Coordinates of C-alpha atoms in Angstrom, one line a residue:
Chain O
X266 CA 12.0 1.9 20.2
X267 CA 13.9 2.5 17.3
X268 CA 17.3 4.1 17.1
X269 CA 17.7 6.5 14.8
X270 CA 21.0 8.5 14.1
X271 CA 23.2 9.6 11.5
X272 CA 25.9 7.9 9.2
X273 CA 27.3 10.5 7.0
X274 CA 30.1 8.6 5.8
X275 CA 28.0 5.5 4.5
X276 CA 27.7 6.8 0.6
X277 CA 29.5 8.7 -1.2
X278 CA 27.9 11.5 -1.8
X279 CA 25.3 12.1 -4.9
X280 CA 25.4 15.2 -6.6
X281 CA 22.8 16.8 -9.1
X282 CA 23.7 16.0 -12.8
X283 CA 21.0 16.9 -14.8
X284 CA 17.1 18.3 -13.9
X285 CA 14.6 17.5 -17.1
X286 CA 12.0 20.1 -16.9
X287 CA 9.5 19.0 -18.9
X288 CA 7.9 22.1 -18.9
X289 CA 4.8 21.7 -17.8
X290 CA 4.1 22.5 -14.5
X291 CA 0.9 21.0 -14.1
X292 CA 2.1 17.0 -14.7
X293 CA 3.4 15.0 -12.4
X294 CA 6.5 12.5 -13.2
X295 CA 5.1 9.2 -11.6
X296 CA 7.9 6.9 -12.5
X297 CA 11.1 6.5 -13.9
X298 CA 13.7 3.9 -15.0
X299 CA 16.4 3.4 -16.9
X300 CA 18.2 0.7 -19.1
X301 CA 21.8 1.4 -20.3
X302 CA 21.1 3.5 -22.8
X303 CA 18.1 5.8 -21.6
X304 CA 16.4 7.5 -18.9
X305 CA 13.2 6.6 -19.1
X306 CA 9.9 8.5 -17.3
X307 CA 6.0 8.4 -17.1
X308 CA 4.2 10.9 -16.8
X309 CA 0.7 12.1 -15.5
X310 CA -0.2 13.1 -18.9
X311 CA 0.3 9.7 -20.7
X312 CA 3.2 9.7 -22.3
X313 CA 6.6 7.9 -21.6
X314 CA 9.8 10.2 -22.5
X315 CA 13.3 8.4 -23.3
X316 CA 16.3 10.3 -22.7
X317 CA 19.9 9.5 -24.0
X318 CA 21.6 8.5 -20.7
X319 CA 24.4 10.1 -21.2
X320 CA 23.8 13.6 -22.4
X321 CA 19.7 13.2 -20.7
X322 CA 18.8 15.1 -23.7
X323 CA 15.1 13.7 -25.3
X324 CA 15.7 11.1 -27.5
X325 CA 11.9 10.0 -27.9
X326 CA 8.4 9.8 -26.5
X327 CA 6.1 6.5 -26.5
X328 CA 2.6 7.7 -26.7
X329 CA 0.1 4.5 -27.0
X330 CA -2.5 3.9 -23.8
X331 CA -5.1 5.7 -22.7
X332 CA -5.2 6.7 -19.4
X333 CA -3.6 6.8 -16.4
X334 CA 0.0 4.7 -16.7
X335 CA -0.3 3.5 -13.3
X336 CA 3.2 1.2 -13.9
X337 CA 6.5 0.9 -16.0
X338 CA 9.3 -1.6 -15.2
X339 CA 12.5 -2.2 -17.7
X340 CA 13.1 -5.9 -18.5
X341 CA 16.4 -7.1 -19.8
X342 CA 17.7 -4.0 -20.5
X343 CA 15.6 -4.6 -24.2
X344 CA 12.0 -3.7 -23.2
X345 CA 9.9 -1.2 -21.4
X346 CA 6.9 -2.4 -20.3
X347 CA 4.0 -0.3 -19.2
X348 CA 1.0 -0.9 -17.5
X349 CA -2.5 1.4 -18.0
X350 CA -5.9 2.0 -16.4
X351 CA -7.1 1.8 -19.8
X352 CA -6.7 -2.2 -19.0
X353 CA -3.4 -2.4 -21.4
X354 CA -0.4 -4.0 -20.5
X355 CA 2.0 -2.6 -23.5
X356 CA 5.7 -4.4 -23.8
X357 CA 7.8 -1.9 -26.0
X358 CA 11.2 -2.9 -27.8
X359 CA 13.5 0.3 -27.2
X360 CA 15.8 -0.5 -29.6
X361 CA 13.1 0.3 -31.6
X362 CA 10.6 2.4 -29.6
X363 CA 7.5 0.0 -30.9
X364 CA 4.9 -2.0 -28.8
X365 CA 5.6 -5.6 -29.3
X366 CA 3.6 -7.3 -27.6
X367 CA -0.1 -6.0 -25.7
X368 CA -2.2 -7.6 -22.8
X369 CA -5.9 -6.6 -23.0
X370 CA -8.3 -6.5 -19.8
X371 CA -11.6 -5.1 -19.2
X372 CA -10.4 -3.4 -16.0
X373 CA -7.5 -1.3 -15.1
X374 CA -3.7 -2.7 -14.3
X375 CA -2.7 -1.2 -11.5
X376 CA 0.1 -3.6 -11.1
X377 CA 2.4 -6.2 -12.5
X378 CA 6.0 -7.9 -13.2
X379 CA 7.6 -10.5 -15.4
X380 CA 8.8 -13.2 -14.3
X381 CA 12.6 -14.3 -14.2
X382 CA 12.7 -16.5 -17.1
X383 CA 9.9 -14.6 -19.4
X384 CA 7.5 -16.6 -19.5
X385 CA 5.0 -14.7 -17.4
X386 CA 3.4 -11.7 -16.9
X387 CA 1.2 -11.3 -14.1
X388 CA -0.8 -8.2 -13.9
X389 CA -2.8 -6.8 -11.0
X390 CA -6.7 -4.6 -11.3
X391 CA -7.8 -1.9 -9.2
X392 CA -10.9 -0.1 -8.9
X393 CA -12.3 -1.9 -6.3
X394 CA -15.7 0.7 -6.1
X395 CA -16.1 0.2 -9.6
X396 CA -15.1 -3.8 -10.2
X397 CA -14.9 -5.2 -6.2
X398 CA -12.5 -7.7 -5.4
X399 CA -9.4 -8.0 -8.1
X400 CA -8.3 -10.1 -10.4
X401 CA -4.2 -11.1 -10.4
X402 CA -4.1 -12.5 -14.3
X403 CA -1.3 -15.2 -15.6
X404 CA -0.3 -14.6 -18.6
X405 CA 2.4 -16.7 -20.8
X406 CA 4.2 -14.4 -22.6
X407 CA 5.5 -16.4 -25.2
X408 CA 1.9 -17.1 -26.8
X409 CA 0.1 -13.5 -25.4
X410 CA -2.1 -16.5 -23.8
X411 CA -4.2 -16.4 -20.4
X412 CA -2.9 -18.9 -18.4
X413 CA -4.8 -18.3 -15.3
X414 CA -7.0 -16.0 -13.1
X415 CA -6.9 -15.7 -9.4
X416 CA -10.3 -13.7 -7.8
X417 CA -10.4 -14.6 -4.2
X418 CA -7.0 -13.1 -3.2
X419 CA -7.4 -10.2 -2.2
X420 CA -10.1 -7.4 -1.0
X421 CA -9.2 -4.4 -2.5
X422 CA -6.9 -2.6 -5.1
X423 CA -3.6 -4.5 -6.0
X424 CA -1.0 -2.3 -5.6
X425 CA 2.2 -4.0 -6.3
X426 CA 3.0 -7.5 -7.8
X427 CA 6.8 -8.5 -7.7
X428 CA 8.1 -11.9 -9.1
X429 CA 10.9 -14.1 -7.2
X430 CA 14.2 -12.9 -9.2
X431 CA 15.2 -16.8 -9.2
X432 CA 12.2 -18.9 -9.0
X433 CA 10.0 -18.3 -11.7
X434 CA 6.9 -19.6 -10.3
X435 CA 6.6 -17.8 -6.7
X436 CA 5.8 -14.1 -6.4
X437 CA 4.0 -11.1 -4.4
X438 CA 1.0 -9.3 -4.2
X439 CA 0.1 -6.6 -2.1
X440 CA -3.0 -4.8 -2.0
X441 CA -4.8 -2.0 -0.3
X442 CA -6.4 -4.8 1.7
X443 CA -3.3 -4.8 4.1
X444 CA -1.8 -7.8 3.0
X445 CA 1.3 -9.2 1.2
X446 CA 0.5 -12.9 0.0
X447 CA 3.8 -14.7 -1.7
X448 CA 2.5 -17.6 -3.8
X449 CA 3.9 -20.5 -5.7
X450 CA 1.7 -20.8 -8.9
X451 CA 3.5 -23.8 -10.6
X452 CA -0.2 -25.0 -10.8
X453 CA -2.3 -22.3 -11.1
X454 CA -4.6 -23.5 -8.2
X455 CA -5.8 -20.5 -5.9
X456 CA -6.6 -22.9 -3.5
X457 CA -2.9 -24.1 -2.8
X458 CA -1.1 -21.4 -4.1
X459 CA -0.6 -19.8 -1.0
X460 CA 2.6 -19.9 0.9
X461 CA 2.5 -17.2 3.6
X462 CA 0.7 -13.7 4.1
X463 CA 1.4 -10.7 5.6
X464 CA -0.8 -8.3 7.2
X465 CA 0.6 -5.0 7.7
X466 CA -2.7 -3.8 9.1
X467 CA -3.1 -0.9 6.8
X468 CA -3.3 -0.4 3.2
X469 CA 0.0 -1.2 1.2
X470 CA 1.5 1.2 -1.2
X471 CA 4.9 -0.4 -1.7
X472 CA 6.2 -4.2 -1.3
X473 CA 9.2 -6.1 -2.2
X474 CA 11.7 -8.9 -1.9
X475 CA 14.9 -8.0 -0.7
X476 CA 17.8 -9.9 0.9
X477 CA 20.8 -12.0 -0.1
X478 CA 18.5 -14.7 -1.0
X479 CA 15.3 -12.7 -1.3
X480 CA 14.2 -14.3 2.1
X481 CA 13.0 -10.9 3.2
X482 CA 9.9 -8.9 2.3
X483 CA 9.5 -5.3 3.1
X484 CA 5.9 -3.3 3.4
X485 CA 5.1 0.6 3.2
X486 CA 1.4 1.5 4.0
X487 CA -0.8 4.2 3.8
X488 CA -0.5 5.2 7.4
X489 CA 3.1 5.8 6.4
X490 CA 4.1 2.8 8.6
X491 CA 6.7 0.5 7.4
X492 CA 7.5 -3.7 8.1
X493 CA 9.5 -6.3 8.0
X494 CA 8.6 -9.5 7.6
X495 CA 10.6 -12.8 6.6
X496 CA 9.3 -14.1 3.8
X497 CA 7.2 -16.9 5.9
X498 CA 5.3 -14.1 7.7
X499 CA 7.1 -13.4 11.0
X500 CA 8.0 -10.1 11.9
X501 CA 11.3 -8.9 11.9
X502 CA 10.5 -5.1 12.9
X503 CA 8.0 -2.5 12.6
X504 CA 9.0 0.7 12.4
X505 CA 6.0 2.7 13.0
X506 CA 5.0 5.9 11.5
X507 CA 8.4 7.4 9.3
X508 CA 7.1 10.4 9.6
X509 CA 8.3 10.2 14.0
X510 CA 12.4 9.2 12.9
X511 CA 12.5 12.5 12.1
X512 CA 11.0 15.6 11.6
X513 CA 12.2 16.3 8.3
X514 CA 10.5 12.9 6.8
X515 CA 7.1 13.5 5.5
X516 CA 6.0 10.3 3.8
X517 CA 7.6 6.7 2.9
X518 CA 8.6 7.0 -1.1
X519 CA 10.2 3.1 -1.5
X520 CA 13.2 0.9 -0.3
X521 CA 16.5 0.1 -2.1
X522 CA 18.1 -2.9 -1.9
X523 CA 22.2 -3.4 -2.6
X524 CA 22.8 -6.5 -3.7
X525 CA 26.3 -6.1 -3.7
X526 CA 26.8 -4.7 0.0
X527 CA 23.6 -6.2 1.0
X528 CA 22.6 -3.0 2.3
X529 CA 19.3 -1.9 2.9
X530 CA 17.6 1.3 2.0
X531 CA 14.5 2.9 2.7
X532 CA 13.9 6.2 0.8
X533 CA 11.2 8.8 1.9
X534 CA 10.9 12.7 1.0
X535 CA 8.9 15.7 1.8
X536 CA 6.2 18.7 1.1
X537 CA 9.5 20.4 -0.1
X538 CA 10.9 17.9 -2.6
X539 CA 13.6 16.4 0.0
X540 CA 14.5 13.2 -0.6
X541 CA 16.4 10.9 2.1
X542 CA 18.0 7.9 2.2
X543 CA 18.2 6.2 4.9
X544 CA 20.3 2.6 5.8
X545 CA 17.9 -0.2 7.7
X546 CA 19.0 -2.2 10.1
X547 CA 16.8 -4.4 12.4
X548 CA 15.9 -1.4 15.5
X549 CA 17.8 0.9 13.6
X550 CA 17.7 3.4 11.2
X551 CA 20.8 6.3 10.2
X552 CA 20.1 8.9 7.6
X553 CA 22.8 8.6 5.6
X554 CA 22.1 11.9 2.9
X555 CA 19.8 13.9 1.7
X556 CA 19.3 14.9 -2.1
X557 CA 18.4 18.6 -1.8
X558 CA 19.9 21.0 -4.1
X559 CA 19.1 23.9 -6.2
X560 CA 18.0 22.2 -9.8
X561 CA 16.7 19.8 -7.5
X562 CA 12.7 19.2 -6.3
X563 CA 10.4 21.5 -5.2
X564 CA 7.1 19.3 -5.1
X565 CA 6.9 15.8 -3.2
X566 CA 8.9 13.1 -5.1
X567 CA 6.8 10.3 -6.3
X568 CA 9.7 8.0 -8.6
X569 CA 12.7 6.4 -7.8
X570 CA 15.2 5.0 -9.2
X571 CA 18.8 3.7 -7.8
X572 CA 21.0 1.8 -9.9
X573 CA 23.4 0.7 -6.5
X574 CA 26.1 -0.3 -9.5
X575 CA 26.9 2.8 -11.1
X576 CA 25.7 4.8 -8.6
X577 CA 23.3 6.6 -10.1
X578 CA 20.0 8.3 -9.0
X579 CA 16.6 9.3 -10.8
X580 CA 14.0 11.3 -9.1
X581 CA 10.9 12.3 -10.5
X582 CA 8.2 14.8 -8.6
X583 CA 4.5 16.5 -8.3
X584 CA 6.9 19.4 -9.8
X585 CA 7.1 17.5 -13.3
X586 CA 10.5 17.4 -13.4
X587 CA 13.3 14.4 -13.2
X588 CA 16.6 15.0 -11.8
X589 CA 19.4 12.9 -12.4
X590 CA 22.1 12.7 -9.3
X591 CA 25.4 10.9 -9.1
X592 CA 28.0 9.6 -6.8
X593 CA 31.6 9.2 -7.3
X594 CA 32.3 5.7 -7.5
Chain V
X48 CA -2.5 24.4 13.9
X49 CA -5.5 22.4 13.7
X50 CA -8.4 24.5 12.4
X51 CA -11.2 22.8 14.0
X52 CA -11.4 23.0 18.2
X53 CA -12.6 20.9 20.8
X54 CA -15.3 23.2 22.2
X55 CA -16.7 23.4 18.2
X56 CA -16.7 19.4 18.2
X57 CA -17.8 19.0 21.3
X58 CA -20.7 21.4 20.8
X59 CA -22.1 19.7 17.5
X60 CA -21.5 16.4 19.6
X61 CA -24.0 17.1 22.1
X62 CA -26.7 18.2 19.4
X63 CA -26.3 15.1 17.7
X64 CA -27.0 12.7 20.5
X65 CA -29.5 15.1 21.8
X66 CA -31.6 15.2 18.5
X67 CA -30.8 11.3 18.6
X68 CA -32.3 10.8 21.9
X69 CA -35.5 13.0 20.7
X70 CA -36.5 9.2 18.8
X71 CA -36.5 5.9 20.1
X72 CA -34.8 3.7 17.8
X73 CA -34.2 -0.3 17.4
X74 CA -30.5 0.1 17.3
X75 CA -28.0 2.7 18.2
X76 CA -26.6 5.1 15.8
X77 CA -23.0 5.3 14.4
X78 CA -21.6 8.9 14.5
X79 CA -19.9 9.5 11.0
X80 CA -17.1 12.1 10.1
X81 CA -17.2 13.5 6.8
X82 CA -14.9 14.8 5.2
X83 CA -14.6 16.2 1.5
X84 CA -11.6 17.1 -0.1
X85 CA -10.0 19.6 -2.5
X86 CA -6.9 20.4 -4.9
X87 CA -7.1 16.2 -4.9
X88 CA -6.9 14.3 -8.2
X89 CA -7.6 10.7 -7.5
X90 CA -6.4 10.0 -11.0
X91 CA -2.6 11.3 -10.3
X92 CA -2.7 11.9 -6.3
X93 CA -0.7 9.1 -4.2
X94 CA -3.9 7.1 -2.9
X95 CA -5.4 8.2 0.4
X96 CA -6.2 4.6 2.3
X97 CA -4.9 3.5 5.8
X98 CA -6.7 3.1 9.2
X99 CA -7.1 4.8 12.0
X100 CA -6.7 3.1 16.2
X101 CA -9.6 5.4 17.9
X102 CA -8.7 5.9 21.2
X103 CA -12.3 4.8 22.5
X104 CA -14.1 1.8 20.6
X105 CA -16.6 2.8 18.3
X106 CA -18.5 -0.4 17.0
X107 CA -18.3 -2.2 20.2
X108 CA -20.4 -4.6 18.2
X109 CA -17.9 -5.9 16.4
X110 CA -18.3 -10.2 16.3
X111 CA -14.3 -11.3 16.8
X112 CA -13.3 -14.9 16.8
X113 CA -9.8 -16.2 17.6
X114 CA -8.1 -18.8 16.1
X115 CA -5.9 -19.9 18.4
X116 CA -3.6 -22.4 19.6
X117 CA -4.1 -24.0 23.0
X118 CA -3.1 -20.9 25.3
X119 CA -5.2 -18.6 23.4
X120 CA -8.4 -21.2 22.8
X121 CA -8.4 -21.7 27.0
X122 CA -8.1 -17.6 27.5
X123 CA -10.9 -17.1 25.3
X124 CA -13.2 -19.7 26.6
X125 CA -12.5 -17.9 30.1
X126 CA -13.0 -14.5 28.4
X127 CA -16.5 -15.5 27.1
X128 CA -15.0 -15.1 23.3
X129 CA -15.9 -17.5 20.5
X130 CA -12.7 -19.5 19.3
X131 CA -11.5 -21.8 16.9
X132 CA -8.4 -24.4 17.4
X133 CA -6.2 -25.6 15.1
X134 CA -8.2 -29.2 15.0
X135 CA -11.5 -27.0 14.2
X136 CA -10.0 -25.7 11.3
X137 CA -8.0 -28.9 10.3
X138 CA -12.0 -30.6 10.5
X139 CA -13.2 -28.0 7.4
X140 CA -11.0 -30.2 5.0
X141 CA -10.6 -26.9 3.0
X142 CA -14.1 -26.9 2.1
X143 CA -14.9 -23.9 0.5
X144 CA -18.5 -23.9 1.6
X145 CA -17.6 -24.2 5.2
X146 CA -14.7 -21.8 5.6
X147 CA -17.1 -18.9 3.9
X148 CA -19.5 -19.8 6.5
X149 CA -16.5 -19.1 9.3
X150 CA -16.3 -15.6 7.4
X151 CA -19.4 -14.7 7.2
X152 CA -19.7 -15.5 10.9
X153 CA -17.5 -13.0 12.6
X154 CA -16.5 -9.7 11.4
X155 CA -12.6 -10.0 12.4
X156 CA -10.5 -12.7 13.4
X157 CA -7.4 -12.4 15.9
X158 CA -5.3 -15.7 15.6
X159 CA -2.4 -17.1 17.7
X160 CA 1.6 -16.1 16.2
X161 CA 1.9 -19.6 15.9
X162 CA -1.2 -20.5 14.5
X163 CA -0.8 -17.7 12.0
X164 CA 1.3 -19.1 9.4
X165 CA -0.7 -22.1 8.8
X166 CA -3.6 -20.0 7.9
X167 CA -2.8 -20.2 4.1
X168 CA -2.5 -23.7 3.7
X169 CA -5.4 -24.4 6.9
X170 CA -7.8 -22.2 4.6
X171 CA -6.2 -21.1 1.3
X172 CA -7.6 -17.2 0.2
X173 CA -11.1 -18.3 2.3
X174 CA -10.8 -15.3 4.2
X175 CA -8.7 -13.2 1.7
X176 CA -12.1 -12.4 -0.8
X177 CA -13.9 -10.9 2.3
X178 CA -11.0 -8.7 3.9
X179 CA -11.3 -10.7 6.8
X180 CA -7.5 -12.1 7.2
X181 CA -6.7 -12.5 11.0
X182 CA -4.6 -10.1 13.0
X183 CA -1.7 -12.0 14.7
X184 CA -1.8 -11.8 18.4
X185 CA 1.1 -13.4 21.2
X186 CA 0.5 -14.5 24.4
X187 CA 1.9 -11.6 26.1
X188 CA -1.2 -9.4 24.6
X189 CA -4.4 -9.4 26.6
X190 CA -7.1 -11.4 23.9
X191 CA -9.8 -9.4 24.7
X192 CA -7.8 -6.2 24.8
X193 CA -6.2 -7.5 21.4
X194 CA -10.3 -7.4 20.3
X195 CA -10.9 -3.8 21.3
X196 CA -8.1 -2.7 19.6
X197 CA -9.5 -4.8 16.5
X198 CA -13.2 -2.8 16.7
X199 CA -11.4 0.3 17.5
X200 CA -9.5 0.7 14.2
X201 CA -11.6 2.1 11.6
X202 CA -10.5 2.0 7.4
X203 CA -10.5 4.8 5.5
X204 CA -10.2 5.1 1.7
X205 CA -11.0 7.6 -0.9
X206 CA -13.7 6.8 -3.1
X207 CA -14.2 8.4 -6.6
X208 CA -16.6 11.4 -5.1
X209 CA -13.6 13.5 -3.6
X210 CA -15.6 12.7 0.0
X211 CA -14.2 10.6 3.1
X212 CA -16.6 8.9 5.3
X213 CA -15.1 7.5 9.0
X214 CA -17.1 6.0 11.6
X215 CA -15.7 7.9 14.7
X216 CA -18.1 6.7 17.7
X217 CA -21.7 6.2 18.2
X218 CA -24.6 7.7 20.1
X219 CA -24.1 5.8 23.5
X220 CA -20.6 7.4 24.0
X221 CA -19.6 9.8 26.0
X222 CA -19.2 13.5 25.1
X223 CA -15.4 13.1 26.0
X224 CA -14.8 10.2 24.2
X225 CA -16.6 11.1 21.4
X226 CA -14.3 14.1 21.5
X227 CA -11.4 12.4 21.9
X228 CA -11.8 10.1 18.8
X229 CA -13.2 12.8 16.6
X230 CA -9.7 15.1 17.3
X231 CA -7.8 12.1 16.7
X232 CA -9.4 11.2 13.5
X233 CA -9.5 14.8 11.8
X234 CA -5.7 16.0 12.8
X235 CA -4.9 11.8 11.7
X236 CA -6.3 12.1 8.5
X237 CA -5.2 15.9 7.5
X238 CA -1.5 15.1 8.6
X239 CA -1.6 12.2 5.9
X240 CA -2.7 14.8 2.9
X241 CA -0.3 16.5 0.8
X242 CA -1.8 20.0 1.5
X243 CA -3.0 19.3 5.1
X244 CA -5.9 21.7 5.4
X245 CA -5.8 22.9 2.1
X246 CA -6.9 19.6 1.0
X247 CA -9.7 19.9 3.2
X248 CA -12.9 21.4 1.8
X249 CA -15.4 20.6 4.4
X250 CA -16.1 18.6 7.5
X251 CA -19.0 17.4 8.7
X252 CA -20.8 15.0 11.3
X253 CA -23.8 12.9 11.8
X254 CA -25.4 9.9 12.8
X255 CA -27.0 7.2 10.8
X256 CA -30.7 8.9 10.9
X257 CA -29.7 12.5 11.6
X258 CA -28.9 16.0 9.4
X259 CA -25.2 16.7 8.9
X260 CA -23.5 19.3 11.0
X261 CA -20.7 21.6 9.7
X262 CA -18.1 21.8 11.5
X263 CA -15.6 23.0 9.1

């Protein structure tokens, strides 16, 4: 059983800065970041707004792929890179606001990361109806150059792919197959690549390292259950359906990790644009706030964003809007 | 407040195994729930895949084999399961050929906690290409309990045509239990969309040879 109460006291508490209307009520922000000196989103009509951090006014808007921009991630605080179901993989210079750099794929990305020295992308397909089983693609960034292609690993949609923040040869996958596998590619061999898989037993939307040393590996799935796993493959808790630790959770948005307090987060929200976090502990769970205010969501929040350091918050929803909250220090 | 009753399922139940009784078939039909959806963008929507635990096993047919350490490989042989040890596995070399012929075999595999975390380096991705990756199971849980539960839980994804097919039970069931698992399923599945029942357009049932039945 897990416990499940309330610590109040945990975080200071965040506070709405800023809500970014973007005036059209029919997109949905699916996913935000930020560098030092924007707030960055992607929305469901294609295009990928920068706002000036500190007065979250519209600085510029990076219009380039096709369809659906399934993914963006911030790297080195220099580039944005975005990932397409138009089977583009753009890296953009925000200094500059230009593409620098493009992967091309005949199928859509649906997933994908750097890795910790930049020297490789890997990128994720989906589409399984359409293409079956996915490719994960190596890339070396330093030449735009396929390094290697992996077919057999997985049954169904990737849905996330996260690199080892130290060692730039391991990583995760996770897929809508149920599994996490965490590989070591320094040779490219499918075969042996392999270290340890996890099957959450349903469909994964969400996976991640997290942990002092990134020996941890957390899972959200499409039943709304949530795991973890060491990063060998034991089990260190299941928590079941979110949606029964409390009544006012209605779905499992991502997790959160704090370096710094090594404090672990998982973050969900509701039909009404609630968003909770919530401080994990093995059997345990406390809601420690909830981000509700007027100026605040009124649609399910899909994007999340917690930079644990300046404790600040981006949210973005089914309501097209992204709200900026913040914490005194 | 779920919109679709018992007495309603329960009523198109009976006139599906009644009309599939009418013919005398080679095999015995799977009962499918239908359901197609509305005010649901698959481009922009948060993907609608998971699984459902039935409460009564509908593909009883379902091969399982466990990999299993020494416990588990006795238990099944007593349980009249098929089984692989660790020594079987070890004997495949890694041969490509011969692990996809051990997935091909069986349509699930359970395998020992301990035995689990060798899988990877036993048979690399070998059963990662055809969705097939074992279920870990300890030797506190019942094996062939652990199986049921395995051909009791049914996939569901969304496929581009904004329609939902689950196999919720079969012809040979009871009434009740058919009952039982098509509740389950239907309140399951609309709890997990945005809009609940406003998501939901139709619902339907049939079996493999039969007409579809409205039920919603």
């Amino acid at each position: 059983m897990i416990q499940v109460d309330a610590n109040p006291d945990l975080l200071p508490q965040f506070q709405p800065v800023r809500a970014i209307d973007f005036g059209f009520q029919d997109e949905y922000v699916l996913e935000v970041a930020t560098n030092s000196q924007y707030a960055i989103a992607s929305a469901s009509d294609q295009l990928i707004r920068l706002y000036d951090l500190s007065t979250l006014q519209l600085a510029t808007t990076l219009k380039s792929q096709e369809k659906t921009i399934n993914k963006i991630k911030v790297y080195n605080d220099q580039y944005l890179l975005s990932a397409s179901a138009d089977g583009t993989l753009i890296r953009w210079d925000l200094r500059t606001a230009q593409p620098v750099q493009t992967f091309r794929h005949d199928k859509p990305i649906t997933a994908f990361d750097v890795n910790c020295n930049d020297t490789m992308v890997v990128m994720g397909t989906g589409d399984f109806d359409l293409y079956g089983c996915p490719d994960i693609l190596f890339y070396d960034t330093r030449q735009t150059q396929l390094l290697s292609r992996f077919e057999e690993s997985h049954n169904d949609d990737v849905t996330e792919i996260k690199c080892h923040p130290h060692l730039p040869s391991h990583l995760i996958t996770s897929s809508a197959d149920g599994l996490v596998n965490y590989y070591d590619v320094t040779d490219f061999d499918e075969q042996e690549a392999l270290i340890s898989v996890v099957n959450a037993e349903s469909a994964v939307q969400k996976a991640g390292f997290f942990g002092p040393d990134c020996e941890y590996v957390y899972s959200l799935t499409g039943n709304e259950t949530f795991l973890l796993h060491t990063l060998e493959g034991d089990l260190i808790c299941n928590y079941g359906d979110v949606r029964q630790l409390d009544s006012s959770i209605g779905y499992a948005i991502d997790c959160s990790y704090d370096m710094e307090t090594q404090r672990f987060y998982l973050i969900t929200g509701n039909i009404e644009g609630d968003v909770q976090l919530l401080h994990v502990n093995v059997g345990h769970v406390q809601h420690c706030q909830t981000l509700k205010a007027p100026g605040g969501h009124s649609d399910i929040v899909r994007a999340f964003h917690w930079s644990h350091r300046t404790q600040s918050i981006l949210t973005g929803g089914e309501d097209g809007r992204m709200c900026a909250w913040q914490a005194n220090l | 407040m779920s919109k679709v009753s018992a007495a309603a399922v329960r009523d198109i139940v009976n006139q599906i195994v009644a009309a599939s009784n009418e013919k005398q078939r080679k095999f015995t039909e799977t009962i499918e729930l239908q359901i197609g959806l509305k005010n649901y963008d698959p481009q922009r929507d948060k993907r609608f895949s998971g699984t459902i635990k039935l409460p009564n096993v509908p593909r009883p047919n379902l091969s399982v084999c466990v990999l299993g350490d020494a416990f588990h490989c006795d238990q099944a042989k007593a349980a009249g399961m098929e089984f692989q040890s660790v020594e079987d596995l070890k004997k495949l070399n890694k041969n490509k050929k011969l692990i996809k012929k051990l997935a091909k075999k069986y349509d699930a595999f359970l395998a020992s906690e301990a035995l689990i975390k060798q899988i990877p380096r036993l048979l690399g991705p070998g059963l990662h290409k055809v969705g097939k990756f074992p279920t870990a199971v300890s030797h506190a849980d019942p094996l062939s309990a652990k199986a049921d539960e395995i051909r009791a839980t049914i996939k569901f994804q969304l496929k581009k045509v904004l329609c939902l097919g689950v196999a919720v039970g079969h012809v040979k069931m009871t009434e009740d239990q058919l009952t039982a698992n098509i509740m389950l399923a239907i309140n399951f599945l609309v709890s997990l969309l945005k809009k609940n029942w406003q998501n939901v357009k139709s619902l339907y049932l049939k079996s493999t040879m039969g007409k579809p039945h409205r039920l919603f």
